[in-house]
């Protein structure tokens, strides 16, 4: 199975890969998202370690069961060969109705077919009021191709 674009990445192809990842994660569909990773992909997400597509699917199901109305933005930070670094923000609410903005960085490593074999994510969560939200659903066409993540 191939998942273009494939390494070695240019800045342009890395931006395409980052947008594809954002689009997939915004579906909140664990089965669809898991297909972007190798069968033996290794993750660190915060303090949790996950290995393989089955564990990735289970992780994502748990994530989106508790992070309601999830909406994500990713931006390319750096690219080198088969590696891409991104920064991201997402917003979600918990079952009690509290809204959160999560800030993070990810380091990705890909195999020759364009599947991600390694993902390391560091994430911090900030409580926000609903009136402070700024990410509403998937990125609109007017936002594509531009960096839109303010620091606060």
mmCIF file with all atom_site columns, C-alpha atoms in Angstrom, residues 20-120:
data_model
loop_
_atom_site.group_PDB
_atom_site.id
_atom_site.type_symbol
_atom_site.label_atom_id
_atom_site.label_alt_id
_atom_site.label_comp_id
_atom_site.label_asym_id
_atom_site.label_entity_id
_atom_site.label_seq_id
_atom_site.pdbx_PDB_ins_code
_atom_site.Cartn_x
_atom_site.Cartn_y
_atom_site.Cartn_z
_atom_site.occupancy
_atom_site.B_iso_or_equiv
_atom_site.pdbx_formal_charge
_atom_site.auth_seq_id
_atom_site.auth_comp_id
_atom_site.auth_asym_id
_atom_site.auth_atom_id
_atom_site.pdbx_PDB_model_num
ATOM 1   C CA . UNK A 1 20  ? -3.881  15.216 4.465  1.00 0.00 ? 20  UNK A CA 1
ATOM 2   C CA . UNK A 1 21  ? -3.205  14.229 8.081  1.00 0.00 ? 21  UNK A CA 1
ATOM 3   C CA . UNK A 1 22  ? -5.256  17.160 9.380  1.00 0.00 ? 22  UNK A CA 1
ATOM 4   C CA . UNK A 1 23  ? -8.133  16.302 7.055  1.00 0.00 ? 23  UNK A CA 1
ATOM 5   C CA . UNK A 1 24  ? -8.104  12.648 8.118  1.00 0.00 ? 24  UNK A CA 1
ATOM 6   C CA . UNK A 1 25  ? -7.950  13.395 11.859 1.00 0.00 ? 25  UNK A CA 1
ATOM 7   C CA . UNK A 1 26  ? -10.842 15.856 11.527 1.00 0.00 ? 26  UNK A CA 1
ATOM 8   C CA . UNK A 1 27  ? -13.061 12.983 10.358 1.00 0.00 ? 27  UNK A CA 1
ATOM 9   C CA . UNK A 1 28  ? -12.667 11.422 13.846 1.00 0.00 ? 28  UNK A CA 1
ATOM 10  C CA . UNK A 1 29  ? -12.781 8.040  12.071 1.00 0.00 ? 29  UNK A CA 1
ATOM 11  C CA . UNK A 1 30  ? -10.223 5.707  13.721 1.00 0.00 ? 30  UNK A CA 1
ATOM 12  C CA . UNK A 1 31  ? -10.383 3.187  10.876 1.00 0.00 ? 31  UNK A CA 1
ATOM 13  C CA . UNK A 1 32  ? -9.635  5.815  8.229  1.00 0.00 ? 32  UNK A CA 1
ATOM 14  C CA . UNK A 1 33  ? -6.890  7.508  10.256 1.00 0.00 ? 33  UNK A CA 1
ATOM 15  C CA . UNK A 1 34  ? -5.145  4.228  11.128 1.00 0.00 ? 34  UNK A CA 1
ATOM 16  C CA . UNK A 1 35  ? -4.580  3.455  7.436  1.00 0.00 ? 35  UNK A CA 1
ATOM 17  C CA . UNK A 1 36  ? -1.935  6.216  7.280  1.00 0.00 ? 36  UNK A CA 1
ATOM 18  C CA . UNK A 1 37  ? 0.342   4.239  9.622  1.00 0.00 ? 37  UNK A CA 1
ATOM 19  C CA . UNK A 1 38  ? 2.462   1.126  9.098  1.00 0.00 ? 38  UNK A CA 1
ATOM 20  C CA . UNK A 1 39  ? 1.178   -2.135 10.604 1.00 0.00 ? 39  UNK A CA 1
ATOM 21  C CA . UNK A 1 40  ? 3.923   -1.865 13.250 1.00 0.00 ? 40  UNK A CA 1
ATOM 22  C CA . UNK A 1 41  ? 3.889   1.928  13.680 1.00 0.00 ? 41  UNK A CA 1
ATOM 23  C CA . UNK A 1 42  ? 5.174   3.141  17.052 1.00 0.00 ? 42  UNK A CA 1
ATOM 24  C CA . UNK A 1 43  ? 3.635   6.135  18.825 1.00 0.00 ? 43  UNK A CA 1
ATOM 25  C CA . UNK A 1 44  ? 4.264   8.202  21.886 1.00 0.00 ? 44  UNK A CA 1
ATOM 26  C CA . UNK A 1 45  ? 1.252   10.375 22.589 1.00 0.00 ? 45  UNK A CA 1
ATOM 27  C CA . UNK A 1 46  ? 1.763   12.399 25.771 1.00 0.00 ? 46  UNK A CA 1
ATOM 28  C CA . UNK A 1 47  ? 2.709   9.635  28.249 1.00 0.00 ? 47  UNK A CA 1
ATOM 29  C CA . UNK A 1 48  ? 1.034   6.798  26.360 1.00 0.00 ? 48  UNK A CA 1
ATOM 30  C CA . UNK A 1 49  ? 2.914   4.380  24.110 1.00 0.00 ? 49  UNK A CA 1
ATOM 31  C CA . UNK A 1 50  ? 1.063   2.649  21.269 1.00 0.00 ? 50  UNK A CA 1
ATOM 32  C CA . UNK A 1 51  ? 2.306   0.061  18.771 1.00 0.00 ? 51  UNK A CA 1
ATOM 33  C CA . UNK A 1 52  ? 0.550   -1.121 15.613 1.00 0.00 ? 52  UNK A CA 1
ATOM 34  C CA . UNK A 1 53  ? -2.653  -0.239 13.795 1.00 0.00 ? 53  UNK A CA 1
ATOM 35  C CA . UNK A 1 54  ? -4.956  -2.152 16.141 1.00 0.00 ? 54  UNK A CA 1
ATOM 36  C CA . UNK A 1 55  ? -3.660  -0.207 19.164 1.00 0.00 ? 55  UNK A CA 1
ATOM 37  C CA . UNK A 1 56  ? -3.809  3.030  17.151 1.00 0.00 ? 56  UNK A CA 1
ATOM 38  C CA . UNK A 1 57  ? -7.482  2.396  16.317 1.00 0.00 ? 57  UNK A CA 1
ATOM 39  C CA . UNK A 1 58  ? -8.279  1.627  19.975 1.00 0.00 ? 58  UNK A CA 1
ATOM 40  C CA . UNK A 1 59  ? -6.392  4.734  21.127 1.00 0.00 ? 59  UNK A CA 1
ATOM 41  C CA . UNK A 1 60  ? -8.266  6.950  18.656 1.00 0.00 ? 60  UNK A CA 1
ATOM 42  C CA . UNK A 1 61  ? -11.652 5.504  19.644 1.00 0.00 ? 61  UNK A CA 1
ATOM 43  C CA . UNK A 1 62  ? -10.930 6.316  23.307 1.00 0.00 ? 62  UNK A CA 1
ATOM 44  C CA . UNK A 1 63  ? -9.663  9.762  22.355 1.00 0.00 ? 63  UNK A CA 1
ATOM 45  C CA . UNK A 1 64  ? -12.709 10.761 20.336 1.00 0.00 ? 64  UNK A CA 1
ATOM 46  C CA . UNK A 1 65  ? -15.124 9.220  22.834 1.00 0.00 ? 65  UNK A CA 1
ATOM 47  C CA . UNK A 1 66  ? -13.890 11.744 25.416 1.00 0.00 ? 66  UNK A CA 1
ATOM 48  C CA . UNK A 1 67  ? -12.829 14.679 23.182 1.00 0.00 ? 67  UNK A CA 1
ATOM 49  C CA . UNK A 1 68  ? -16.179 15.776 21.773 1.00 0.00 ? 68  UNK A CA 1
ATOM 50  C CA . UNK A 1 69  ? -16.609 18.252 18.899 1.00 0.00 ? 69  UNK A CA 1
ATOM 51  C CA . UNK A 1 70  ? -12.923 17.771 18.080 1.00 0.00 ? 70  UNK A CA 1
ATOM 52  C CA . UNK A 1 71  ? -11.477 20.212 15.525 1.00 0.00 ? 71  UNK A CA 1
ATOM 53  C CA . UNK A 1 72  ? -7.787  20.301 14.569 1.00 0.00 ? 72  UNK A CA 1
ATOM 54  C CA . UNK A 1 73  ? -5.295  22.513 12.761 1.00 0.00 ? 73  UNK A CA 1
ATOM 55  C CA . UNK A 1 74  ? -1.774  21.315 11.845 1.00 0.00 ? 74  UNK A CA 1
ATOM 56  C CA . UNK A 1 75  ? 1.110   23.298 10.377 1.00 0.00 ? 75  UNK A CA 1
ATOM 57  C CA . UNK A 1 76  ? 4.422   22.217 8.914  1.00 0.00 ? 76  UNK A CA 1
ATOM 58  C CA . UNK A 1 77  ? 7.306   23.100 11.209 1.00 0.00 ? 77  UNK A CA 1
ATOM 59  C CA . UNK A 1 78  ? 10.257  21.403 9.485  1.00 0.00 ? 78  UNK A CA 1
ATOM 60  C CA . UNK A 1 79  ? 11.048  18.706 6.936  1.00 0.00 ? 79  UNK A CA 1
ATOM 61  C CA . UNK A 1 80  ? 14.134  16.577 6.271  1.00 0.00 ? 80  UNK A CA 1
ATOM 62  C CA . UNK A 1 81  ? 14.130  13.516 4.040  1.00 0.00 ? 81  UNK A CA 1
ATOM 63  C CA . UNK A 1 82  ? 11.653  11.013 5.522  1.00 0.00 ? 82  UNK A CA 1
ATOM 64  C CA . UNK A 1 83  ? 10.866  13.141 8.585  1.00 0.00 ? 83  UNK A CA 1
ATOM 65  C CA . UNK A 1 84  ? 8.341   15.908 9.153  1.00 0.00 ? 84  UNK A CA 1
ATOM 66  C CA . UNK A 1 85  ? 7.799   18.037 12.261 1.00 0.00 ? 85  UNK A CA 1
ATOM 67  C CA . UNK A 1 86  ? 4.464   19.759 12.826 1.00 0.00 ? 86  UNK A CA 1
ATOM 68  C CA . UNK A 1 87  ? 2.855   21.992 15.384 1.00 0.00 ? 87  UNK A CA 1
ATOM 69  C CA . UNK A 1 88  ? -0.840  21.797 16.000 1.00 0.00 ? 88  UNK A CA 1
ATOM 70  C CA . UNK A 1 89  ? -3.786  23.027 18.002 1.00 0.00 ? 89  UNK A CA 1
ATOM 71  C CA . UNK A 1 90  ? -7.121  21.415 18.499 1.00 0.00 ? 90  UNK A CA 1
ATOM 72  C CA . UNK A 1 91  ? -10.219 22.209 20.460 1.00 0.00 ? 91  UNK A CA 1
ATOM 73  C CA . UNK A 1 92  ? -12.711 19.854 22.024 1.00 0.00 ? 92  UNK A CA 1
ATOM 74  C CA . UNK A 1 93  ? -15.092 19.661 24.919 1.00 0.00 ? 93  UNK A CA 1
ATOM 75  C CA . UNK A 1 94  ? -15.430 17.021 27.581 1.00 0.00 ? 94  UNK A CA 1
ATOM 76  C CA . UNK A 1 95  ? -18.654 15.269 28.631 1.00 0.00 ? 95  UNK A CA 1
ATOM 77  C CA . UNK A 1 96  ? -19.255 17.932 31.298 1.00 0.00 ? 96  UNK A CA 1
ATOM 78  C CA . UNK A 1 97  ? -19.202 20.657 28.622 1.00 0.00 ? 97  UNK A CA 1
ATOM 79  C CA . UNK A 1 98  ? -15.783 22.150 29.486 1.00 0.00 ? 98  UNK A CA 1
ATOM 80  C CA . UNK A 1 99  ? -13.926 23.363 26.384 1.00 0.00 ? 99  UNK A CA 1
ATOM 81  C CA . UNK A 1 100 ? -10.209 22.744 25.935 1.00 0.00 ? 100 UNK A CA 1
ATOM 82  C CA . UNK A 1 101 ? -7.539  23.957 23.543 1.00 0.00 ? 101 UNK A CA 1
ATOM 83  C CA . UNK A 1 102 ? -4.654  21.539 23.147 1.00 0.00 ? 102 UNK A CA 1
ATOM 84  C CA . UNK A 1 103 ? -1.274  22.751 21.867 1.00 0.00 ? 103 UNK A CA 1
ATOM 85  C CA . UNK A 1 104 ? 1.301   20.315 20.576 1.00 0.00 ? 104 UNK A CA 1
ATOM 86  C CA . UNK A 1 105 ? 4.235   19.291 18.474 1.00 0.00 ? 105 UNK A CA 1
ATOM 87  C CA . UNK A 1 106 ? 4.694   16.056 16.583 1.00 0.00 ? 106 UNK A CA 1
ATOM 88  C CA . UNK A 1 107 ? 7.673   14.390 14.968 1.00 0.00 ? 107 UNK A CA 1
ATOM 89  C CA . UNK A 1 108 ? 6.831   11.977 12.171 1.00 0.00 ? 108 UNK A CA 1
ATOM 90  C CA . UNK A 1 109 ? 8.971   9.415  10.360 1.00 0.00 ? 109 UNK A CA 1
ATOM 91  C CA . UNK A 1 110 ? 7.783   7.673  7.179  1.00 0.00 ? 110 UNK A CA 1
ATOM 92  C CA . UNK A 1 111 ? 8.646   4.505  5.292  1.00 0.00 ? 111 UNK A CA 1
ATOM 93  C CA . UNK A 1 112 ? 9.380   4.513  1.552  1.00 0.00 ? 112 UNK A CA 1
ATOM 94  C CA . UNK A 1 113 ? 5.683   4.020  0.690  1.00 0.00 ? 113 UNK A CA 1
ATOM 95  C CA . UNK A 1 114 ? 4.607   7.150  2.599  1.00 0.00 ? 114 UNK A CA 1
ATOM 96  C CA . UNK A 1 115 ? 3.137   5.370  5.633  1.00 0.00 ? 115 UNK A CA 1
ATOM 97  C CA . UNK A 1 116 ? 4.054   6.796  9.020  1.00 0.00 ? 116 UNK A CA 1
ATOM 98  C CA . UNK A 1 117 ? 6.196   4.369  10.997 1.00 0.00 ? 117 UNK A CA 1
ATOM 99  C CA . UNK A 1 118 ? 6.840   6.618  14.006 1.00 0.00 ? 118 UNK A CA 1
ATOM 100 C CA . UNK A 1 119 ? 4.876   9.422  15.675 1.00 0.00 ? 119 UNK A CA 1
ATOM 101 C CA . UNK A 1 120 ? 5.898   11.294 18.804 1.00 0.00 ? 120 UNK A CA 1
#
